[in-house]
PDB file of C-alpha atoms in Angstrom:
ATOM      1  CA  UNK A   1      48.054  49.868   5.824  1.00 52.00           C
ATOM      2  CA  UNK A   2      46.883  51.154   2.489  1.00 79.00           C
ATOM      3  CA  UNK A   3      44.244  48.513   1.889  1.00 93.00           C
ATOM      4  CA  UNK A   4      41.981  46.017   3.608  1.00 97.00           C
ATOM      5  CA  UNK A   5      43.951  43.165   5.119  1.00 97.00           C
ATOM      6  CA  UNK A   6      42.518  39.746   5.891  1.00 98.00           C
ATOM      7  CA  UNK A   7      44.092  36.846   7.737  1.00 97.00           C
ATOM      8  CA  UNK A   8      44.691  34.046   7.406  1.00 97.00           C
ATOM      9  CA  UNK A   9      44.642  33.802   3.602  1.00 96.00           C
ATOM     10  CA  UNK A  10      43.911  30.094   3.818  1.00 97.00           C
ATOM     11  CA  UNK A  11      42.365  28.079   6.606  1.00 97.00           C
ATOM     12  CA  UNK A  12      41.780  24.352   6.710  1.00 97.00           C
ATOM     13  CA  UNK A  13      39.741  22.968   9.577  1.00 97.00           C
ATOM     14  CA  UNK A  14      38.089  19.708  10.455  1.00 97.00           C
ATOM     15  CA  UNK A  15      34.348  19.581  10.605  1.00 97.00           C
ATOM     16  CA  UNK A  16      33.173  20.579  14.065  1.00 97.00           C
ATOM     17  CA  UNK A  17      36.078  22.895  14.824  1.00 98.00           C
ATOM     18  CA  UNK A  18      35.669  26.584  15.480  1.00 98.00           C
ATOM     19  CA  UNK A  19      37.443  29.132  13.257  1.00 98.00           C
ATOM     20  CA  UNK A  20      38.119  32.866  13.508  1.00 98.00           C
ATOM     21  CA  UNK A  21      38.783  35.093  10.517  1.00 98.00           C
ATOM     22  CA  UNK A  22      40.259  38.558  10.919  1.00 98.00           C
ATOM     23  CA  UNK A  23      39.756  41.758   8.938  1.00 98.00           C
ATOM     24  CA  UNK A  24      41.766  44.974   9.208  1.00 98.00           C
ATOM     25  CA  UNK A  25      39.837  47.675   7.344  1.00 98.00           C
ATOM     26  CA  UNK A  26      41.202  50.852   5.831  1.00 97.00           C
ATOM     27  CA  UNK A  27      41.868  53.365   8.581  1.00 95.00           C
ATOM     28  CA  UNK A  28      38.981  55.789   8.983  1.00 93.00           C
ATOM     29  CA  UNK A  29      36.443  53.649   7.189  1.00 96.00           C
ATOM     30  CA  UNK A  30      33.271  53.610   9.215  1.00 95.00           C
ATOM     31  CA  UNK A  31      31.538  50.816   7.349  1.00 96.00           C
ATOM     32  CA  UNK A  32      32.679  47.198   7.355  1.00 97.00           C
ATOM     33  CA  UNK A  33      31.081  44.295   5.547  1.00 96.00           C
ATOM     34  CA  UNK A  34      31.541  40.539   5.545  1.00 97.00           C
ATOM     35  CA  UNK A  35      30.634  38.441   2.525  1.00 95.00           C
ATOM     36  CA  UNK A  36      30.681  34.764   1.641  1.00 95.00           C
ATOM     37  CA  UNK A  37      31.628  33.884  -1.906  1.00 94.00           C
ATOM     38  CA  UNK A  38      31.313  30.573  -3.726  1.00 90.00           C
ATOM     39  CA  UNK A  39      33.552  29.880  -6.699  1.00 85.00           C
ATOM     40  CA  UNK A  40      32.575  31.878  -9.782  1.00 81.00           C
ATOM     41  CA  UNK A  41      29.668  33.589  -8.075  1.00 85.00           C
ATOM     42  CA  UNK A  42      29.028  37.022  -6.658  1.00 88.00           C
ATOM     43  CA  UNK A  43      29.639  37.726  -2.978  1.00 91.00           C
ATOM     44  CA  UNK A  44      26.717  37.021  -0.663  1.00 91.00           C
ATOM     45  CA  UNK A  45      26.187  39.542   2.119  1.00 90.00           C
ATOM     46  CA  UNK A  46      26.668  38.274   5.662  1.00 94.00           C
ATOM     47  CA  UNK A  47      26.792  41.242   8.010  1.00 95.00           C
ATOM     48  CA  UNK A  48      27.454  44.986   8.263  1.00 94.00           C
ATOM     49  CA  UNK A  49      29.043  47.185  10.911  1.00 96.00           C
ATOM     50  CA  UNK A  50      28.942  50.929  11.311  1.00 96.00           C
ATOM     51  CA  UNK A  51      31.848  51.617  13.631  1.00 96.00           C
ATOM     52  CA  UNK A  52      31.422  49.083  16.449  1.00 96.00           C
ATOM     53  CA  UNK A  53      27.676  48.631  15.958  1.00 96.00           C
ATOM     54  CA  UNK A  54      26.478  45.596  14.043  1.00 96.00           C
ATOM     55  CA  UNK A  55      23.545  47.166  12.214  1.00 93.00           C
ATOM     56  CA  UNK A  56      22.679  44.310   9.903  1.00 91.00           C
ATOM     57  CA  UNK A  57      23.276  40.614  10.387  1.00 91.00           C
ATOM     58  CA  UNK A  58      20.489  39.416   8.157  1.00 89.00           C
ATOM     59  CA  UNK A  59      22.851  37.461   5.905  1.00 90.00           C
ATOM     60  CA  UNK A  60      24.398  35.251   8.568  1.00 95.00           C
ATOM     61  CA  UNK A  61      23.306  31.734   7.582  1.00 93.00           C
ATOM     62  CA  UNK A  62      22.963  30.326  11.085  1.00 93.00           C
ATOM     63  CA  UNK A  63      23.596  31.022  14.739  1.00 95.00           C
ATOM     64  CA  UNK A  64      26.969  29.313  14.303  1.00 97.00           C
ATOM     65  CA  UNK A  65      28.177  32.506  12.615  1.00 98.00           C
ATOM     66  CA  UNK A  66      29.157  35.408  14.815  1.00 97.00           C
ATOM     67  CA  UNK A  67      30.917  38.678  13.990  1.00 98.00           C
ATOM     68  CA  UNK A  68      32.269  41.467  16.138  1.00 97.00           C
ATOM     69  CA  UNK A  69      34.073  44.776  15.786  1.00 97.00           C
ATOM     70  CA  UNK A  70      34.535  45.824  19.408  1.00 96.00           C
ATOM     71  CA  UNK A  71      36.584  48.981  18.883  1.00 94.00           C
ATOM     72  CA  UNK A  72      35.192  50.010  15.539  1.00 93.00           C
ATOM     73  CA  UNK A  73      38.281  48.961  13.619  1.00 95.00           C
ATOM     74  CA  UNK A  74      39.401  45.329  13.367  1.00 97.00           C
ATOM     75  CA  UNK A  75      36.636  42.800  12.902  1.00 98.00           C
ATOM     76  CA  UNK A  76      36.495  39.066  13.498  1.00 98.00           C
ATOM     77  CA  UNK A  77      34.127  36.597  11.900  1.00 98.00           C
ATOM     78  CA  UNK A  78      33.776  33.450  13.961  1.00 98.00           C
ATOM     79  CA  UNK A  79      32.225  30.207  12.802  1.00 98.00           C
ATOM     80  CA  UNK A  80      31.459  27.630  15.442  1.00 98.00           C
ATOM     81  CA  UNK A  81      31.117  23.892  14.891  1.00 97.00           C
ATOM     82  CA  UNK A  82      32.091  24.234  11.235  1.00 97.00           C
ATOM     83  CA  UNK A  83      30.367  22.150   8.581  1.00 97.00           C
ATOM     84  CA  UNK A  84      31.429  21.269   5.044  1.00 95.00           C
ATOM     85  CA  UNK A  85      28.961  23.726   3.537  1.00 95.00           C
ATOM     86  CA  UNK A  86      30.852  26.524   5.292  1.00 97.00           C
ATOM     87  CA  UNK A  87      33.720  26.018   2.821  1.00 96.00           C
ATOM     88  CA  UNK A  88      33.979  29.229   0.799  1.00 97.00           C
ATOM     89  CA  UNK A  89      35.963  32.421   0.435  1.00 97.00           C
ATOM     90  CA  UNK A  90      35.103  34.968   3.090  1.00 98.00           C
ATOM     91  CA  UNK A  91      35.589  38.548   1.949  1.00 97.00           C
ATOM     92  CA  UNK A  92      35.788  41.636   4.086  1.00 98.00           C
ATOM     93  CA  UNK A  93      35.214  45.124   2.692  1.00 96.00           C
ATOM     94  CA  UNK A  94      35.271  48.606   4.148  1.00 96.00           C
ATOM     95  CA  UNK A  95      33.975  51.952   2.968  1.00 94.00           C
ATOM     96  CA  UNK A  96      33.487  55.520   4.116  1.00 93.00           C
ATOM     97  CA  UNK A  97      29.724  54.969   4.346  1.00 87.00           C
ATOM     98  CA  UNK A  98      27.322  52.122   3.668  1.00 85.00           C
ATOM     99  CA  UNK A  99      26.348  53.276   0.196  1.00 82.00           C
ATOM    100  CA  UNK A 100      29.857  54.238  -0.890  1.00 85.00           C
ATOM    101  CA  UNK A 101      32.117  52.043  -3.067  1.00 87.00           C
ATOM    102  CA  UNK A 102      33.679  49.248  -1.094  1.00 91.00           C
ATOM    103  CA  UNK A 103      37.325  48.316  -0.826  1.00 94.00           C
ATOM    104  CA  UNK A 104      37.900  44.605  -0.504  1.00 96.00           C
ATOM    105  CA  UNK A 105      40.515  42.450   1.086  1.00 96.00           C
ATOM    106  CA  UNK A 106      41.820  39.409  -0.759  1.00 96.00           C
ATOM    107  CA  UNK A 107      39.674  37.095   1.338  1.00 97.00           C
ATOM    108  CA  UNK A 108      40.178  34.018   3.460  1.00 98.00           C
ATOM    109  CA  UNK A 109      39.682  30.708   1.690  1.00 97.00           C
ATOM    110  CA  UNK A 110      38.137  28.344   4.226  1.00 97.00           C
ATOM    111  CA  UNK A 111      38.122  24.618   3.605  1.00 97.00           C
ATOM    112  CA  UNK A 112      36.281  22.309   5.949  1.00 97.00           C
ATOM    113  CA  UNK A 113      37.328  18.673   5.752  1.00 95.00           C
TER     114      UNK A 113
ATOM    115  CA  UNK B   1      16.953  35.209  -4.694  1.00 54.00           C
ATOM    116  CA  UNK B   2      19.428  37.653  -6.181  1.00 66.00           C
ATOM    117  CA  UNK B   3      18.283  41.218  -6.656  1.00 84.00           C
ATOM    118  CA  UNK B   4      20.704  41.727  -9.550  1.00 92.00           C
ATOM    119  CA  UNK B   5      20.934  39.130 -12.310  1.00 94.00           C
ATOM    120  CA  UNK B   6      23.922  39.139 -14.621  1.00 95.00           C
ATOM    121  CA  UNK B   7      24.161  37.564 -18.035  1.00 96.00           C
ATOM    122  CA  UNK B   8      25.856  35.665 -19.360  1.00 96.00           C
ATOM    123  CA  UNK B   9      27.143  33.753 -16.374  1.00 94.00           C
ATOM    124  CA  UNK B  10      30.144  32.467 -18.314  1.00 95.00           C
ATOM    125  CA  UNK B  11      31.781  33.884 -21.420  1.00 96.00           C
ATOM    126  CA  UNK B  12      34.793  32.593 -23.325  1.00 97.00           C
ATOM    127  CA  UNK B  13      35.985  34.608 -26.304  1.00 96.00           C
ATOM    128  CA  UNK B  14      39.014  35.046 -28.528  1.00 97.00           C
ATOM    129  CA  UNK B  15      41.380  37.946 -28.100  1.00 97.00           C
ATOM    130  CA  UNK B  16      40.244  40.925 -30.162  1.00 97.00           C
ATOM    131  CA  UNK B  17      36.521  40.184 -29.966  1.00 97.00           C
ATOM    132  CA  UNK B  18      33.946  42.504 -28.440  1.00 98.00           C
ATOM    133  CA  UNK B  19      31.552  41.534 -25.671  1.00 97.00           C
ATOM    134  CA  UNK B  20      28.736  42.889 -23.541  1.00 98.00           C
ATOM    135  CA  UNK B  21      27.773  41.887 -20.020  1.00 98.00           C
ATOM    136  CA  UNK B  22      24.321  42.721 -18.678  1.00 97.00           C
ATOM    137  CA  UNK B  23      23.141  43.458 -15.172  1.00 96.00           C
ATOM    138  CA  UNK B  24      19.374  43.497 -14.707  1.00 95.00           C
ATOM    139  CA  UNK B  25      16.914  44.029 -11.897  1.00 94.00           C
ATOM    140  CA  UNK B  26      13.302  44.920 -11.262  1.00 91.00           C
ATOM    141  CA  UNK B  27      14.436  47.324  -8.550  1.00 91.00           C
ATOM    142  CA  UNK B  28      15.606  50.902  -8.901  1.00 92.00           C
ATOM    143  CA  UNK B  29      19.107  51.730  -7.711  1.00 92.00           C
ATOM    144  CA  UNK B  30      20.458  55.081  -6.624  1.00 89.00           C
ATOM    145  CA  UNK B  31      23.847  54.090  -8.006  1.00 90.00           C
ATOM    146  CA  UNK B  32      25.464  51.098  -9.575  1.00 92.00           C
ATOM    147  CA  UNK B  33      29.038  49.935  -9.531  1.00 94.00           C
ATOM    148  CA  UNK B  34      31.078  47.488 -11.559  1.00 96.00           C
ATOM    149  CA  UNK B  35      33.892  45.470 -10.037  1.00 96.00           C
ATOM    150  CA  UNK B  36      36.421  43.051 -11.499  1.00 96.00           C
ATOM    151  CA  UNK B  37      37.805  40.192  -9.480  1.00 95.00           C
ATOM    152  CA  UNK B  38      40.815  38.066 -10.337  1.00 93.00           C
ATOM    153  CA  UNK B  39      41.426  34.610  -8.828  1.00 89.00           C
ATOM    154  CA  UNK B  40      42.683  34.777  -5.266  1.00 89.00           C
ATOM    155  CA  UNK B  41      41.943  38.458  -4.917  1.00 93.00           C
ATOM    156  CA  UNK B  42      39.091  40.639  -3.774  1.00 94.00           C
ATOM    157  CA  UNK B  43      36.879  42.605  -6.182  1.00 95.00           C
ATOM    158  CA  UNK B  44      38.324  45.892  -7.412  1.00 95.00           C
ATOM    159  CA  UNK B  45      36.089  48.826  -8.274  1.00 94.00           C
ATOM    160  CA  UNK B  46      36.040  49.783 -11.966  1.00 96.00           C
ATOM    161  CA  UNK B  47      33.373  52.482 -12.106  1.00 95.00           C
ATOM    162  CA  UNK B  48      30.348  54.001 -10.392  1.00 93.00           C
ATOM    163  CA  UNK B  49      27.342  55.293 -12.354  1.00 93.00           C
ATOM    164  CA  UNK B  50      24.689  57.384 -10.657  1.00 91.00           C
ATOM    165  CA  UNK B  51      22.526  59.054 -13.310  1.00 92.00           C
ATOM    166  CA  UNK B  52      19.950  57.255 -15.446  1.00 93.00           C
ATOM    167  CA  UNK B  53      21.254  57.004 -19.001  1.00 94.00           C
ATOM    168  CA  UNK B  54      24.809  57.765 -17.924  1.00 95.00           C
ATOM    169  CA  UNK B  55      27.632  56.376 -20.038  1.00 97.00           C
ATOM    170  CA  UNK B  56      31.189  56.147 -18.769  1.00 96.00           C
ATOM    171  CA  UNK B  57      34.240  55.000 -20.672  1.00 96.00           C
ATOM    172  CA  UNK B  58      37.362  53.544 -19.179  1.00 94.00           C
ATOM    173  CA  UNK B  59      39.815  52.834 -22.018  1.00 95.00           C
ATOM    174  CA  UNK B  60      38.251  49.858 -23.872  1.00 97.00           C
ATOM    175  CA  UNK B  61      35.436  49.470 -21.324  1.00 97.00           C
ATOM    176  CA  UNK B  62      32.106  51.277 -21.723  1.00 97.00           C
ATOM    177  CA  UNK B  63      29.585  51.276 -18.896  1.00 97.00           C
ATOM    178  CA  UNK B  64      25.967  52.325 -19.263  1.00 96.00           C
ATOM    179  CA  UNK B  65      23.303  52.871 -16.611  1.00 96.00           C
ATOM    180  CA  UNK B  66      19.747  52.326 -17.814  1.00 95.00           C
ATOM    181  CA  UNK B  67      17.392  55.268 -18.074  1.00 94.00           C
ATOM    182  CA  UNK B  68      15.192  53.839 -15.321  1.00 94.00           C
ATOM    183  CA  UNK B  69      18.226  52.991 -13.156  1.00 93.00           C
ATOM    184  CA  UNK B  70      17.214  49.324 -13.043  1.00 94.00           C
ATOM    185  CA  UNK B  71      19.879  47.880 -15.293  1.00 94.00           C
ATOM    186  CA  UNK B  72      23.381  48.386 -16.564  1.00 96.00           C
ATOM    187  CA  UNK B  73      25.729  47.034 -19.180  1.00 97.00           C
ATOM    188  CA  UNK B  74      29.462  46.681 -19.583  1.00 97.00           C
ATOM    189  CA  UNK B  75      30.882  46.569 -23.103  1.00 98.00           C
ATOM    190  CA  UNK B  76      34.486  45.597 -23.758  1.00 97.00           C
ATOM    191  CA  UNK B  77      36.041  46.387 -27.113  1.00 97.00           C
ATOM    192  CA  UNK B  78      38.892  44.301 -28.513  1.00 97.00           C
ATOM    193  CA  UNK B  79      39.170  42.069 -25.461  1.00 97.00           C
ATOM    194  CA  UNK B  80      42.617  41.119 -24.238  1.00 97.00           C
ATOM    195  CA  UNK B  81      43.776  38.191 -22.070  1.00 96.00           C
ATOM    196  CA  UNK B  82      44.318  40.663 -19.234  1.00 95.00           C
ATOM    197  CA  UNK B  83      40.569  41.294 -19.188  1.00 96.00           C
ATOM    198  CA  UNK B  84      40.004  37.766 -17.905  1.00 96.00           C
ATOM    199  CA  UNK B  85      38.223  37.733 -14.562  1.00 95.00           C
ATOM    200  CA  UNK B  86      34.920  37.763 -12.726  1.00 95.00           C
ATOM    201  CA  UNK B  87      32.876  40.884 -13.428  1.00 97.00           C
ATOM    202  CA  UNK B  88      30.416  41.937 -10.760  1.00 95.00           C
ATOM    203  CA  UNK B  89      27.799  44.626 -10.769  1.00 95.00           C
ATOM    204  CA  UNK B  90      26.599  46.010  -7.455  1.00 93.00           C
ATOM    205  CA  UNK B  91      23.734  48.347  -6.747  1.00 90.00           C
ATOM    206  CA  UNK B  92      22.716  50.582  -3.899  1.00 84.00           C
ATOM    207  CA  UNK B  93      19.013  50.561  -3.034  1.00 80.00           C
ATOM    208  CA  UNK B  94      17.455  51.737   0.195  1.00 76.00           C
ATOM    209  CA  UNK B  95      20.874  52.309   1.754  1.00 70.00           C
ATOM    210  CA  UNK B  96      21.736  48.665   1.160  1.00 76.00           C
ATOM    211  CA  UNK B  97      24.365  47.215  -1.119  1.00 78.00           C
ATOM    212  CA  UNK B  98      23.557  44.280  -3.434  1.00 86.00           C
ATOM    213  CA  UNK B  99      25.953  42.304  -5.606  1.00 90.00           C
ATOM    214  CA  UNK B 100      25.034  40.702  -8.893  1.00 92.00           C
ATOM    215  CA  UNK B 101      25.429  37.026  -9.698  1.00 91.00           C
ATOM    216  CA  UNK B 102      28.700  37.575 -11.566  1.00 93.00           C
ATOM    217  CA  UNK B 103      29.997  36.996 -15.099  1.00 95.00           C
ATOM    218  CA  UNK B 104      33.142  34.922 -15.504  1.00 95.00           C
ATOM    219  CA  UNK B 105      35.051  36.092 -18.582  1.00 96.00           C
ATOM    220  CA  UNK B 106      37.897  34.201 -20.206  1.00 96.00           C
ATOM    221  CA  UNK B 107      39.798  35.810 -23.085  1.00 97.00           C
ATOM    222  CA  UNK B 108      41.799  33.280 -25.061  1.00 97.00           C
ATOM    223  CA  UNK B 109      45.054  34.515 -26.641  1.00 95.00           C
TER     224      UNK B 109
END
C-alpha cells in the first residue's frame, strides 16, 4: 500500500487479556517504530526495529510488552495481561532510516475495561 | 522527562488571529521536524529544518530553527479552522528520534 497500515483501528479488551496490534509499514522502509500516545500529548517511544532486528526497546514500559518483526516487514506489538493503564493509542511509523522523517499509520486505539 | 518541551500546551484562538508555538530543549539536534496530527489519525510531516537559523515557509506557516539548533518555532498567520490539530515537534539527536510534548490548537470560526 501507499502508506503505513495499522490494524485493528479499535480494540476493546478486558483487563488481563492479551492483545496483538499489527503494523504494515511502507514497502522498502528499513526502520519501524512503535509509540504510545495519550490523548492530547506527544507520542512516547516504545521500540525501534531496523529490518528484523529490534535495536532499541528502551521505551517498553514493562515485560508485558513485546514486539517483533520477524521478516523485516510487518510488525506486531503484543501486550500480555493487559491493565487499564495500557489504554492509549498505539502508533506505528516507518522510515527509510532511523533519523529520517517518519510516516505514521492512523494508530490503534486500545481500551482496557 | 521529555527532551523537547512545547508551549503552550493548549491554544484556542479566533479565526484570523496569528499564533506562535515554541519547541525548546537543552539538547542540540541535527534536524528538527514539525508534524500535525488530527483526531483519529497519525501525525503528518509538515517540514524538516536542518540548519541553525533556517527559516522555512509553507503557505501561512513559518518554521524557524534556532541558531544553536536547540529550539524551534512555528508561526501561523491568519489561522483558519482547518489549522485545528495537535502540533508536534520532533528532533533527531545522537541517531535517536524524540517527540515534543505537543500543542493542541483550536481555531474557532
